Tab-separated table of C-alpha atoms in Angstrom:
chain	number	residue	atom	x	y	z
A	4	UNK	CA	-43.997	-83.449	-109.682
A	5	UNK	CA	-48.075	-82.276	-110.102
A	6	UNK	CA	-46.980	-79.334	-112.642
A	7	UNK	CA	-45.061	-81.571	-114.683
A	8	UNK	CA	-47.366	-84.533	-115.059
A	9	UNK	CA	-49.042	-85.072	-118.635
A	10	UNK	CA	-52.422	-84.601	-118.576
A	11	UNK	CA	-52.867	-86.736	-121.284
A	12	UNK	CA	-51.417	-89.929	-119.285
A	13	UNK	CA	-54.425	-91.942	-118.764
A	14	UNK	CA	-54.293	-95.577	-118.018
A	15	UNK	CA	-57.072	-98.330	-117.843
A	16	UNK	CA	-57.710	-101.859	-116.765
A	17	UNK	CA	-60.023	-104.185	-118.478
A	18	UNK	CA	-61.856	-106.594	-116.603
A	19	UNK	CA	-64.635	-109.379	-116.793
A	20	UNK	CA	-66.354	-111.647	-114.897
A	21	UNK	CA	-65.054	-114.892	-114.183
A	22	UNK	CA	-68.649	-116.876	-113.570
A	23	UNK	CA	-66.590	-120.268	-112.191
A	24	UNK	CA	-64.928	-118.199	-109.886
A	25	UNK	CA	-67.354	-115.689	-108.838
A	26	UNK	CA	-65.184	-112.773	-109.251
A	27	UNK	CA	-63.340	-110.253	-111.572
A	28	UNK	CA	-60.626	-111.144	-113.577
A	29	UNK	CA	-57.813	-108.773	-115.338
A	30	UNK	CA	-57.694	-109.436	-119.650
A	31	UNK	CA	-55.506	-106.060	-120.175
A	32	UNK	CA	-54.800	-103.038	-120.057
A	33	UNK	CA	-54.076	-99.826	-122.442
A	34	UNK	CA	-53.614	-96.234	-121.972
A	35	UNK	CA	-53.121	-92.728	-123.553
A	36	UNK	CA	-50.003	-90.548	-123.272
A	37	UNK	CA	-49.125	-86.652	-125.251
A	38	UNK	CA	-46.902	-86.894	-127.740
A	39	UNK	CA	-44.394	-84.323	-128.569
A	40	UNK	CA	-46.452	-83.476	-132.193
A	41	UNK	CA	-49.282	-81.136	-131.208
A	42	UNK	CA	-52.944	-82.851	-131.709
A	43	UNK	CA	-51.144	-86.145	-131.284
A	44	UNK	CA	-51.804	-88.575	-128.646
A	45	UNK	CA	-49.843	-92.120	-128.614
A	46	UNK	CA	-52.369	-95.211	-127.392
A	47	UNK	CA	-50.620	-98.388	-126.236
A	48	UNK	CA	-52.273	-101.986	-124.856
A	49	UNK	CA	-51.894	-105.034	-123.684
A	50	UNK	CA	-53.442	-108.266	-123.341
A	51	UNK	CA	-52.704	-111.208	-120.743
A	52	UNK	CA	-51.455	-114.027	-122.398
A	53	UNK	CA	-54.412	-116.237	-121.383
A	54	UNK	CA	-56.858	-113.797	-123.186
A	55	UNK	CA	-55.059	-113.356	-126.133
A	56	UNK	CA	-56.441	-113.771	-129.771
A	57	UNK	CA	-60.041	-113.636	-128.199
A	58	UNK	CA	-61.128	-110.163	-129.402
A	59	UNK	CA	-60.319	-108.119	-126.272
A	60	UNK	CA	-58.142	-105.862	-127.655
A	61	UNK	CA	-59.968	-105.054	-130.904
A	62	UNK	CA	-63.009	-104.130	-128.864
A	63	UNK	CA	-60.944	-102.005	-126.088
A	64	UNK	CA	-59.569	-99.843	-129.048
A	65	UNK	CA	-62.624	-99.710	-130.495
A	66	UNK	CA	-63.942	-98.445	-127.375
A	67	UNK	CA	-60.573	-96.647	-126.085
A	68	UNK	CA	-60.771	-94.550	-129.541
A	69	UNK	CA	-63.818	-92.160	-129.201
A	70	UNK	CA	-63.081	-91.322	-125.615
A	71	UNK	CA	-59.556	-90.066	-127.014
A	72	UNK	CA	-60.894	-88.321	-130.012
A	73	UNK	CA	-63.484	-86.497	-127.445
A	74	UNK	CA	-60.064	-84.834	-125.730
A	75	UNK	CA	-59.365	-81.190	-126.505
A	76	UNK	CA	-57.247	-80.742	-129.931
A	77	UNK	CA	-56.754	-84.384	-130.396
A	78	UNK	CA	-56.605	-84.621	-133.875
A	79	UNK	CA	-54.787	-88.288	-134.375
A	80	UNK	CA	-54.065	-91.008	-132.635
A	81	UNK	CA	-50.859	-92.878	-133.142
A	82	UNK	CA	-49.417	-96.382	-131.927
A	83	UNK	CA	-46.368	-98.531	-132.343
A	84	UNK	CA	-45.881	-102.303	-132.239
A	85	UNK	CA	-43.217	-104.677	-133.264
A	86	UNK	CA	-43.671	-106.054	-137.359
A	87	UNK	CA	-43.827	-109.515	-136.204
A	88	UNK	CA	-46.692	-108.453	-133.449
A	89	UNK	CA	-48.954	-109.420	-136.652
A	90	UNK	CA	-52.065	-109.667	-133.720
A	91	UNK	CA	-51.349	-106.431	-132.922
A	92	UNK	CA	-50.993	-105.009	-136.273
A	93	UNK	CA	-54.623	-106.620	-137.093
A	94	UNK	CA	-56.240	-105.016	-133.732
A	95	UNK	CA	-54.831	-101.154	-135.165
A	96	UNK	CA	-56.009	-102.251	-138.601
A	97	UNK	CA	-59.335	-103.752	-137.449
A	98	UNK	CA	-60.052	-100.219	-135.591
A	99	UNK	CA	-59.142	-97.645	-138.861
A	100	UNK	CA	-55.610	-97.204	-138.290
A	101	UNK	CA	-52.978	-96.810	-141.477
A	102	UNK	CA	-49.441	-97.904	-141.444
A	103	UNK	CA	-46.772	-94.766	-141.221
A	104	UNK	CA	-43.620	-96.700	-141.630
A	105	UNK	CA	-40.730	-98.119	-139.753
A	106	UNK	CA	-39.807	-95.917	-136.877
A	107	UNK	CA	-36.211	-94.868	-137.668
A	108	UNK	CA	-33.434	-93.104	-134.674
A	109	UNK	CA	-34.508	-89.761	-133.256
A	110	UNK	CA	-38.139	-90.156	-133.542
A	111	UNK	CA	-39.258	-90.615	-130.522
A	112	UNK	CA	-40.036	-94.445	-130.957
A	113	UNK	CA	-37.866	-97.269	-130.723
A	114	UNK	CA	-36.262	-97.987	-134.004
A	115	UNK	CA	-37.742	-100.748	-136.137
A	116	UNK	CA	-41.329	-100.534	-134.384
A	117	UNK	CA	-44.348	-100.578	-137.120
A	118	UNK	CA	-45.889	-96.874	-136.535
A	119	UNK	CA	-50.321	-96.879	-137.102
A	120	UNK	CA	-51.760	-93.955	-137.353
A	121	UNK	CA	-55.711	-93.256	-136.873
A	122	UNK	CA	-56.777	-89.356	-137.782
A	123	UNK	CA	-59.754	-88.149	-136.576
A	124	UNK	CA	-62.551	-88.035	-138.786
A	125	UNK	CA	-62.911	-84.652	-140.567
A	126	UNK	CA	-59.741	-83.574	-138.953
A	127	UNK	CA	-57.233	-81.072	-141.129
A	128	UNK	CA	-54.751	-83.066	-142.878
C-alpha cells in the first residue's frame, strides 16, 4: 500500500544511443532502497550482458552516488555482490567503497555476499 512504500526505493534505467539503429538502447539498470540501519541506504545495479566490462557501471555509480548522498540523513551507502563478481567488486572499489566483510545469517543480506561500504564524506563515524 502508499503508506507503506519506502521512500527511499528509487529505480533507474540507463540508456544510450544506438547510432546503427537510430534509437535507444537499455545497458542497465541500478537503484536505491532504506535499509533497516538509520542513515543507511543499500545501492544495487546491473549491467546487460552485451555491455558488460565497458565502463557503464563504474560511471552510473559514480553518477548514482552524489544524488544518494544529497537525500536527507543519508550518511552511507552500502552494497553487496557475490566474491567471485570480481567486476563488480572493482566498479564499488573504483567509486570509494571499502570492503565490510562476508555477510553472515541474520543480517539482512544473503549469507556469503561481499558487503562495500561508501560513507559520506565528513559524515560521523
Amino acid at each position: 500500500t502508499a503508506e507503506n512504500a519506502d521512500p527511499l526505493f528509487i529505480t533507474w534505467y540507463w540508456v544510450r544511443d544506438d547510432p546503427e539503429e537510430g534509437e535507444r538502447v537499455l545497458v542497465g539498470s541500478g537503484g536505491i532502497t532504506s535499509s533497516p540501519v538509520p542513515g543507511t541506504v543499500l545501492i544495487g545495479y546491473s549491467v546487460i550482458e552485451e555491455f558488460q566490462r565497458r565502463g557503464y557501471a563504474t560511471e552510473a555509480v559514480r553518477h548514482l552516488v552524489p544524488a544518494v548522498f544529497s537525500l536527507p540523513g543519508v550518511r552511507q551507502i552500502v552494497a553487496t555482490t557475490y566474491p567471485d563478481l570480481v567486476a563488480s567488486i572493482r566498479v564499488l572499489e573504483k567509486n570509494g567503497f571499502v570492503s565490510a566483510g562476508e555477510a553472515r545469517g541474520g543480517e539482512g543480506f544473503e549469507e556469503g555476499t561481499a558487503i562495500y561500504v561508501l560513507k559520506r564524506p565528513g559524515a560521523p563515524v
